[in-house]
């Protein structure tokens, strides 16, 4: 019998070694394939064609990720709304390979971009994502807004001619170039991979050719990453740098720097400063952001309490205090008083 057990143990050890010394094999990430196509028109830029096809492929990849996220969430007994699925899909999708192919079809040139992406279920912490839903959702809205701006700019570019087309083309190429970096960085921040975002944004900031709106937005996003790491001093430095960099808030929502400055000041107990910054953010916003409205209301209430603290309650006499200690009857004192009183009478 001992020999049989020894043989079983040897066999189990061999299996473990074959598995790399691990327990049950981890589930492989879900691989997603997506393709985008852009047909070039007269005088279209090849670079714009490629990037437009890539954006179309990314949209298809996120939609496919959404189907998988919704299915996977059911196995975890989670009820997600359509917006929740979209938010999580954008956050967890990672592009791991990208191929771009130009083709001549008759007299028409087209670009096809094929993306290989993955959704790693082992690293999806649904509860953590939902716990910071407001933050993840805001970033997803920013990502979607930037993509929508690119789509609208592309439509203008397609209709334009001559110098106007050339001018719009330059803007669109620049927007696509920075958009890739910003989109990756926002995805990293959503997944709490803050260091990755900081490294990529730092590289962009150190490039002195990057100026204006993109530079200001890079500072803002890096500040968001520092804020996520609970490093408020560095976050405030980046928000300040973003505010002092020339920008106009039309392309990127750099005004949100004021929102995060307000949140940091609130945490530090600087309520007047918090109210000032949150009011600036509110006035820049579309006044539909409920989380921002709540933060501003909370800061105003805290500032008001700090200026006009409620009066201290006046102690009220308590009949229990007589002959008592802390509201409790002091029987020792009462009995001693009775004995002394009786002796005095005697």
GROMACS .gro file of C-alpha atoms in nm:
model
  346
    1UNK     CA    1   0.000   0.000   0.000
    2UNK     CA    2   0.283   0.238   0.086
    3UNK     CA    3   0.439   0.176  -0.253
    4UNK     CA    4   0.106   0.257  -0.421
    5UNK     CA    5   0.077   0.591  -0.235
    6UNK     CA    6   0.440   0.671  -0.318
    7UNK     CA    7   0.371   0.606  -0.688
    8UNK     CA    8   0.063   0.833  -0.676
    9UNK     CA    9   0.262   1.112  -0.517
   10UNK     CA   10   0.535   1.084  -0.781
   11UNK     CA   11   0.273   1.096  -1.055
   12UNK     CA   12   0.107   1.404  -0.900
   13UNK     CA   13   0.444   1.578  -0.873
   14UNK     CA   14   0.519   1.504  -1.237
   15UNK     CA   15   0.184   1.653  -1.340
   16UNK     CA   16   0.253   1.966  -1.135
   17UNK     CA   17   0.596   2.004  -1.293
   18UNK     CA   18   0.438   1.965  -1.637
   19UNK     CA   19   0.201   2.249  -1.547
   20UNK     CA   20   0.486   2.472  -1.447
   21UNK     CA   21   0.443   2.406  -1.077
   22UNK     CA   22   0.100   2.572  -1.075
   23UNK     CA   23  -0.242   2.459  -0.975
   24UNK     CA   24  -0.531   2.455  -1.223
   25UNK     CA   25  -0.448   2.629  -1.549
   26UNK     CA   26  -0.562   2.990  -1.572
   27UNK     CA   27  -0.822   3.076  -1.833
   28UNK     CA   28  -0.669   3.221  -2.147
   29UNK     CA   29  -0.769   3.577  -2.241
   30UNK     CA   30  -1.056   3.603  -2.487
   31UNK     CA   31  -0.910   3.698  -2.828
   32UNK     CA   32  -1.109   3.937  -3.044
   33UNK     CA   33  -1.054   4.001  -3.415
   34UNK     CA   34  -1.191   4.316  -3.578
   35UNK     CA   35  -1.150   4.482  -3.915
   36UNK     CA   36  -1.204   4.835  -4.041
   37UNK     CA   37  -1.200   4.960  -4.401
   38UNK     CA   38  -1.165   5.309  -4.548
   39UNK     CA   39  -1.206   5.377  -4.919
   40UNK     CA   40  -0.994   5.668  -5.031
   41UNK     CA   41  -1.138   5.955  -5.228
   42UNK     CA   42  -0.968   6.212  -5.448
   43UNK     CA   43  -0.659   6.361  -5.285
   44UNK     CA   44  -0.716   6.170  -4.961
   45UNK     CA   45  -0.415   6.121  -4.737
   46UNK     CA   46  -0.298   5.759  -4.699
   47UNK     CA   47  -0.227   5.826  -4.333
   48UNK     CA   48  -0.579   5.953  -4.274
   49UNK     CA   49  -0.719   5.653  -4.461
   50UNK     CA   50  -0.524   5.413  -4.242
   51UNK     CA   51  -0.618   5.584  -3.917
   52UNK     CA   52  -0.985   5.614  -4.016
   53UNK     CA   53  -0.990   5.241  -4.089
   54UNK     CA   54  -0.826   5.177  -3.752
   55UNK     CA   55  -1.092   5.378  -3.570
   56UNK     CA   56  -1.362   5.174  -3.745
   57UNK     CA   57  -1.185   4.854  -3.642
   58UNK     CA   58  -1.165   4.975  -3.282
   59UNK     CA   59  -1.538   5.042  -3.277
   60UNK     CA   60  -1.606   4.688  -3.399
   61UNK     CA   61  -1.364   4.545  -3.140
   62UNK     CA   62  -1.536   4.727  -2.852
   63UNK     CA   63  -1.876   4.600  -2.969
   64UNK     CA   64  -1.746   4.242  -2.976
   65UNK     CA   65  -1.590   4.289  -2.633
   66UNK     CA   66  -1.928   4.410  -2.508
   67UNK     CA   67  -2.097   4.085  -2.611
   68UNK     CA   68  -1.832   3.888  -2.425
   69UNK     CA   69  -1.837   4.112  -2.114
   70UNK     CA   70  -2.215   4.085  -2.090
   71UNK     CA   71  -2.202   3.706  -2.120
   72UNK     CA   72  -1.917   3.675  -1.869
   73UNK     CA   73  -2.089   3.905  -1.618
   74UNK     CA   74  -2.389   3.671  -1.612
   75UNK     CA   75  -2.164   3.392  -1.488
   76UNK     CA   76  -2.078   3.623  -1.197
   77UNK     CA   77  -2.446   3.695  -1.130
   78UNK     CA   78  -2.403   4.065  -1.206
   79UNK     CA   79  -2.679   4.273  -1.360
   80UNK     CA   80  -2.516   4.528  -1.591
   81UNK     CA   81  -2.695   4.799  -1.785
   82UNK     CA   82  -2.617   4.861  -2.151
   83UNK     CA   83  -2.409   5.164  -2.049
   84UNK     CA   84  -2.222   4.957  -1.790
   85UNK     CA   85  -2.133   4.697  -2.053
   86UNK     CA   86  -2.009   4.965  -2.292
   87UNK     CA   87  -1.805   5.131  -2.020
   88UNK     CA   88  -1.641   4.809  -1.902
   89UNK     CA   89  -1.577   4.689  -2.258
   90UNK     CA   90  -1.386   5.004  -2.343
   91UNK     CA   91  -1.187   4.980  -2.023
   92UNK     CA   92  -1.077   4.616  -2.045
   93UNK     CA   93  -1.012   4.583  -2.419
   94UNK     CA   94  -0.641   4.574  -2.508
   95UNK     CA   95  -0.505   4.583  -2.863
   96UNK     CA   96  -0.213   4.341  -2.894
   97UNK     CA   97  -0.156   4.344  -3.270
   98UNK     CA   98  -0.239   4.573  -3.560
   99UNK     CA   99  -0.201   4.516  -3.934
  100UNK     CA  100  -0.262   4.777  -4.203
  101UNK     CA  101  -0.297   4.680  -4.570
  102UNK     CA  102  -0.342   4.921  -4.866
  103UNK     CA  103  -0.516   4.768  -5.166
  104UNK     CA  104  -0.593   4.888  -5.517
  105UNK     CA  105  -0.937   4.770  -5.627
  106UNK     CA  106  -0.980   4.879  -5.987
  107UNK     CA  107  -0.917   5.252  -5.976
  108UNK     CA  108  -1.000   5.282  -5.606
  109UNK     CA  109  -0.749   5.262  -5.323
  110UNK     CA  110  -0.864   5.137  -4.987
  111UNK     CA  111  -0.702   5.073  -4.651
  112UNK     CA  112  -0.791   4.774  -4.438
  113UNK     CA  113  -0.684   4.761  -4.074
  114UNK     CA  114  -0.707   4.434  -3.885
  115UNK     CA  115  -0.685   4.440  -3.506
  116UNK     CA  116  -0.618   4.155  -3.268
  117UNK     CA  117  -0.731   4.246  -2.919
  118UNK     CA  118  -0.800   4.061  -2.597
  119UNK     CA  119  -1.021   4.071  -2.293
  120UNK     CA  120  -0.851   3.904  -2.000
  121UNK     CA  121  -1.124   3.767  -1.774
  122UNK     CA  122  -0.878   3.677  -1.500
  123UNK     CA  123  -0.792   4.044  -1.466
  124UNK     CA  124  -1.144   4.186  -1.487
  125UNK     CA  125  -1.246   4.300  -1.142
  126UNK     CA  126  -1.607   4.392  -1.208
  127UNK     CA  127  -1.669   4.499  -0.850
  128UNK     CA  128  -1.367   4.731  -0.851
  129UNK     CA  129  -1.473   4.885  -1.182
  130UNK     CA  130  -1.828   4.940  -1.059
  131UNK     CA  131  -1.699   5.078  -0.727
  132UNK     CA  132  -1.527   5.359  -0.916
  133UNK     CA  133  -1.797   5.374  -1.181
  134UNK     CA  134  -1.820   5.755  -1.193
  135UNK     CA  135  -1.448   5.789  -1.263
  136UNK     CA  136  -1.437   5.511  -1.523
  137UNK     CA  137  -1.752   5.644  -1.688
  138UNK     CA  138  -1.617   5.998  -1.716
  139UNK     CA  139  -1.306   5.872  -1.888
  140UNK     CA  140  -1.512   5.657  -2.124
  141UNK     CA  141  -1.724   5.958  -2.213
  142UNK     CA  142  -1.407   6.152  -2.290
  143UNK     CA  143  -1.277   5.867  -2.506
  144UNK     CA  144  -1.606   5.849  -2.695
  145UNK     CA  145  -1.620   6.227  -2.738
  146UNK     CA  146  -1.271   6.237  -2.890
  147UNK     CA  147  -1.360   5.959  -3.134
  148UNK     CA  148  -1.679   6.142  -3.228
  149UNK     CA  149  -1.480   6.461  -3.293
  150UNK     CA  150  -1.251   6.267  -3.525
  151UNK     CA  151  -1.551   6.125  -3.711
  152UNK     CA  152  -1.700   6.471  -3.758
  153UNK     CA  153  -1.366   6.614  -3.869
  154UNK     CA  154  -1.327   6.324  -4.114
  155UNK     CA  155  -1.668   6.405  -4.265
  156UNK     CA  156  -1.564   6.767  -4.313
  157UNK     CA  157  -1.236   6.656  -4.465
  158UNK     CA  158  -1.411   6.426  -4.713
  159UNK     CA  159  -1.632   6.710  -4.837
  160UNK     CA  160  -1.355   6.971  -4.858
  161UNK     CA  161  -1.138   7.065  -5.155
  162UNK     CA  162  -0.812   7.246  -5.223
  163UNK     CA  163  -0.649   7.436  -4.940
  164UNK     CA  164  -0.939   7.373  -4.704
  165UNK     CA  165  -0.892   6.997  -4.747
  166UNK     CA  166  -0.519   7.027  -4.686
  167UNK     CA  167  -0.577   7.232  -4.369
  168UNK     CA  168  -0.839   6.991  -4.234
  169UNK     CA  169  -0.613   6.699  -4.325
  170UNK     CA  170  -0.331   6.838  -4.110
  171UNK     CA  171  -0.569   6.878  -3.816
  172UNK     CA  172  -0.707   6.528  -3.862
  173UNK     CA  173  -0.365   6.361  -3.887
  174UNK     CA  174  -0.254   6.538  -3.569
  175UNK     CA  175  -0.577   6.442  -3.393
  176UNK     CA  176  -0.535   6.076  -3.486
  177UNK     CA  177  -0.170   6.071  -3.374
  178UNK     CA  178  -0.243   6.210  -3.029
  179UNK     CA  179  -0.574   6.027  -3.006
  180UNK     CA  180  -0.402   5.688  -3.004
  181UNK     CA  181  -0.182   5.788  -2.712
  182UNK     CA  182  -0.462   5.952  -2.516
  183UNK     CA  183  -0.699   5.661  -2.574
  184UNK     CA  184  -0.442   5.407  -2.451
  185UNK     CA  185  -0.363   5.626  -2.150
  186UNK     CA  186  -0.729   5.664  -2.055
  187UNK     CA  187  -0.774   5.289  -2.086
  188UNK     CA  188  -0.479   5.236  -1.852
  189UNK     CA  189  -0.625   5.481  -1.600
  190UNK     CA  190  -0.963   5.307  -1.617
  191UNK     CA  191  -0.794   4.975  -1.539
  192UNK     CA  192  -0.592   5.138  -1.257
  193UNK     CA  193  -0.270   5.083  -1.453
  194UNK     CA  194  -0.161   5.433  -1.357
  195UNK     CA  195   0.213   5.388  -1.398
  196UNK     CA  196   0.173   5.281  -1.761
  197UNK     CA  197  -0.031   5.592  -1.831
  198UNK     CA  198   0.222   5.817  -1.657
  199UNK     CA  199   0.514   5.669  -1.853
  200UNK     CA  200   0.347   5.717  -2.193
  201UNK     CA  201   0.219   6.065  -2.114
  202UNK     CA  202   0.559   6.171  -1.977
  203UNK     CA  203   0.719   6.073  -2.308
  204UNK     CA  204   0.467   6.292  -2.489
  205UNK     CA  205   0.516   6.586  -2.251
  206UNK     CA  206   0.894   6.569  -2.289
  207UNK     CA  207   0.855   6.613  -2.666
  208UNK     CA  208   0.881   6.992  -2.707
  209UNK     CA  209   0.715   6.970  -3.045
  210UNK     CA  210   0.390   6.894  -2.864
  211UNK     CA  211   0.224   7.226  -2.782
  212UNK     CA  212  -0.115   7.382  -2.722
  213UNK     CA  213  -0.423   7.168  -2.660
  214UNK     CA  214  -0.250   6.826  -2.685
  215UNK     CA  215   0.021   6.928  -2.440
  216UNK     CA  216  -0.231   7.068  -2.193
  217UNK     CA  217  -0.440   6.752  -2.220
  218UNK     CA  218  -0.135   6.532  -2.163
  219UNK     CA  219  -0.068   6.721  -1.838
  220UNK     CA  220  -0.431   6.684  -1.738
  221UNK     CA  221  -0.439   6.308  -1.802
  222UNK     CA  222  -0.112   6.254  -1.619
  223UNK     CA  223  -0.258   6.449  -1.329
  224UNK     CA  224  -0.555   6.210  -1.335
  225UNK     CA  225  -0.313   5.918  -1.313
  226UNK     CA  226  -0.131   6.073  -1.016
  227UNK     CA  227  -0.469   6.140  -0.854
  228UNK     CA  228  -0.552   5.771  -0.895
  229UNK     CA  229  -0.224   5.682  -0.726
  230UNK     CA  230  -0.317   5.910  -0.434
  231UNK     CA  231  -0.027   6.144  -0.506
  232UNK     CA  232  -0.210   6.479  -0.478
  233UNK     CA  233   0.097   6.703  -0.483
  234UNK     CA  234   0.212   6.574  -0.822
  235UNK     CA  235  -0.146   6.578  -0.949
  236UNK     CA  236  -0.184   6.945  -0.856
  237UNK     CA  237   0.144   7.028  -1.030
  238UNK     CA  238   0.021   6.870  -1.353
  239UNK     CA  239  -0.322   7.032  -1.330
  240UNK     CA  240  -0.152   7.368  -1.280
  241UNK     CA  241   0.074   7.302  -1.581
  242UNK     CA  242  -0.231   7.212  -1.790
  243UNK     CA  243  -0.412   7.530  -1.688
  244UNK     CA  244  -0.112   7.750  -1.774
  245UNK     CA  245  -0.048   7.580  -2.110
  246UNK     CA  246  -0.221   7.756  -2.398
  247UNK     CA  247  -0.550   7.578  -2.470
  248UNK     CA  248  -0.911   7.652  -2.557
  249UNK     CA  249  -1.112   7.354  -2.420
  250UNK     CA  250  -1.270   7.292  -2.760
  251UNK     CA  251  -1.085   6.974  -2.851
  252UNK     CA  252  -1.013   6.833  -2.506
  253UNK     CA  253  -1.198   6.884  -2.172
  254UNK     CA  254  -0.900   7.037  -1.994
  255UNK     CA  255  -1.143   7.230  -1.773
  256UNK     CA  256  -1.185   6.911  -1.567
  257UNK     CA  257  -0.850   6.999  -1.405
  258UNK     CA  258  -1.051   7.236  -1.186
  259UNK     CA  259  -1.281   6.953  -1.080
  260UNK     CA  260  -0.994   6.737  -0.956
  261UNK     CA  261  -0.819   7.032  -0.795
  262UNK     CA  262  -1.143   7.093  -0.607
  263UNK     CA  263  -1.161   6.732  -0.491
  264UNK     CA  264  -0.802   6.743  -0.366
  265UNK     CA  265  -0.861   7.070  -0.180
  266UNK     CA  266  -1.174   6.924  -0.022
  267UNK     CA  267  -0.981   6.622   0.104
  268UNK     CA  268  -0.726   6.863   0.253
  269UNK     CA  269  -0.998   7.059   0.433
  270UNK     CA  270  -0.948   7.369   0.215
  271UNK     CA  271  -1.319   7.410   0.153
  272UNK     CA  272  -1.320   7.764   0.010
  273UNK     CA  273  -1.055   7.664  -0.244
  274UNK     CA  274  -1.254   7.350  -0.323
  275UNK     CA  275  -1.570   7.552  -0.388
  276UNK     CA  276  -1.381   7.797  -0.613
  277UNK     CA  277  -1.234   7.523  -0.833
  278UNK     CA  278  -1.552   7.317  -0.849
  279UNK     CA  279  -1.753   7.624  -0.947
  280UNK     CA  280  -1.510   7.693  -1.232
  281UNK     CA  281  -1.551   7.333  -1.349
  282UNK     CA  282  -1.930   7.352  -1.320
  283UNK     CA  283  -1.944   7.671  -1.527
  284UNK     CA  284  -1.732   7.509  -1.801
  285UNK     CA  285  -1.943   7.192  -1.801
  286UNK     CA  286  -2.275   7.132  -1.971
  287UNK     CA  287  -2.430   7.136  -1.623
  288UNK     CA  288  -2.552   6.778  -1.665
  289UNK     CA  289  -2.278   6.606  -1.463
  290UNK     CA  290  -2.457   6.487  -1.149
  291UNK     CA  291  -2.138   6.375  -0.976
  292UNK     CA  292  -1.984   6.719  -1.026
  293UNK     CA  293  -2.303   6.885  -0.899
  294UNK     CA  294  -2.295   6.666  -0.586
  295UNK     CA  295  -1.927   6.744  -0.524
  296UNK     CA  296  -1.993   7.117  -0.552
  297UNK     CA  297  -2.292   7.103  -0.316
  298UNK     CA  298  -2.096   6.901  -0.060
  299UNK     CA  299  -1.803   7.147  -0.075
  300UNK     CA  300  -2.034   7.447  -0.030
  301UNK     CA  301  -2.196   7.287   0.275
  302UNK     CA  302  -1.856   7.212   0.427
  303UNK     CA  303  -1.737   7.568   0.364
  304UNK     CA  304  -2.052   7.706   0.526
  305UNK     CA  305  -2.012   7.484   0.833
  306UNK     CA  306  -1.649   7.593   0.867
  307UNK     CA  307  -1.752   7.961   0.867
  308UNK     CA  308  -2.058   7.919   1.087
  309UNK     CA  309  -2.011   7.619   1.312
  310UNK     CA  310  -2.327   7.513   1.499
  311UNK     CA  311  -2.343   7.634   1.864
  312UNK     CA  312  -2.231   7.394   2.133
  313UNK     CA  313  -2.531   7.240   2.311
  314UNK     CA  314  -2.594   7.389   2.659
  315UNK     CA  315  -2.563   7.127   2.935
  316UNK     CA  316  -2.903   7.065   3.097
  317UNK     CA  317  -2.939   6.993   3.469
  318UNK     CA  318  -3.010   6.632   3.545
  319UNK     CA  319  -3.185   6.518   3.861
  320UNK     CA  320  -2.966   6.213   3.852
  321UNK     CA  321  -2.660   6.430   3.921
  322UNK     CA  322  -2.759   6.472   4.285
  323UNK     CA  323  -2.571   6.222   4.489
  324UNK     CA  324  -2.440   6.053   4.177
  325UNK     CA  325  -2.120   6.010   3.978
  326UNK     CA  326  -2.155   6.035   3.603
  327UNK     CA  327  -2.535   5.998   3.633
  328UNK     CA  328  -2.505   5.686   3.850
  329UNK     CA  329  -2.623   5.672   4.214
  330UNK     CA  330  -2.329   5.685   4.459
  331UNK     CA  331  -2.468   5.456   4.727
  332UNK     CA  332  -2.147   5.471   4.932
  333UNK     CA  333  -2.180   5.850   4.971
  334UNK     CA  334  -2.552   5.826   5.053
  335UNK     CA  335  -2.502   5.559   5.324
  336UNK     CA  336  -2.205   5.749   5.472
  337UNK     CA  337  -2.414   6.069   5.491
  338UNK     CA  338  -2.695   5.881   5.666
  339UNK     CA  339  -2.456   5.734   5.926
  340UNK     CA  340  -2.292   6.071   5.993
  341UNK     CA  341  -2.634   6.236   6.026
  342UNK     CA  342  -2.748   5.969   6.272
  343UNK     CA  343  -2.433   6.012   6.484
  344UNK     CA  344  -2.483   6.387   6.494
  345UNK     CA  345  -2.836   6.336   6.628
  346UNK     CA  346  -2.711   6.101   6.892
   0.00000   0.00000   0.00000
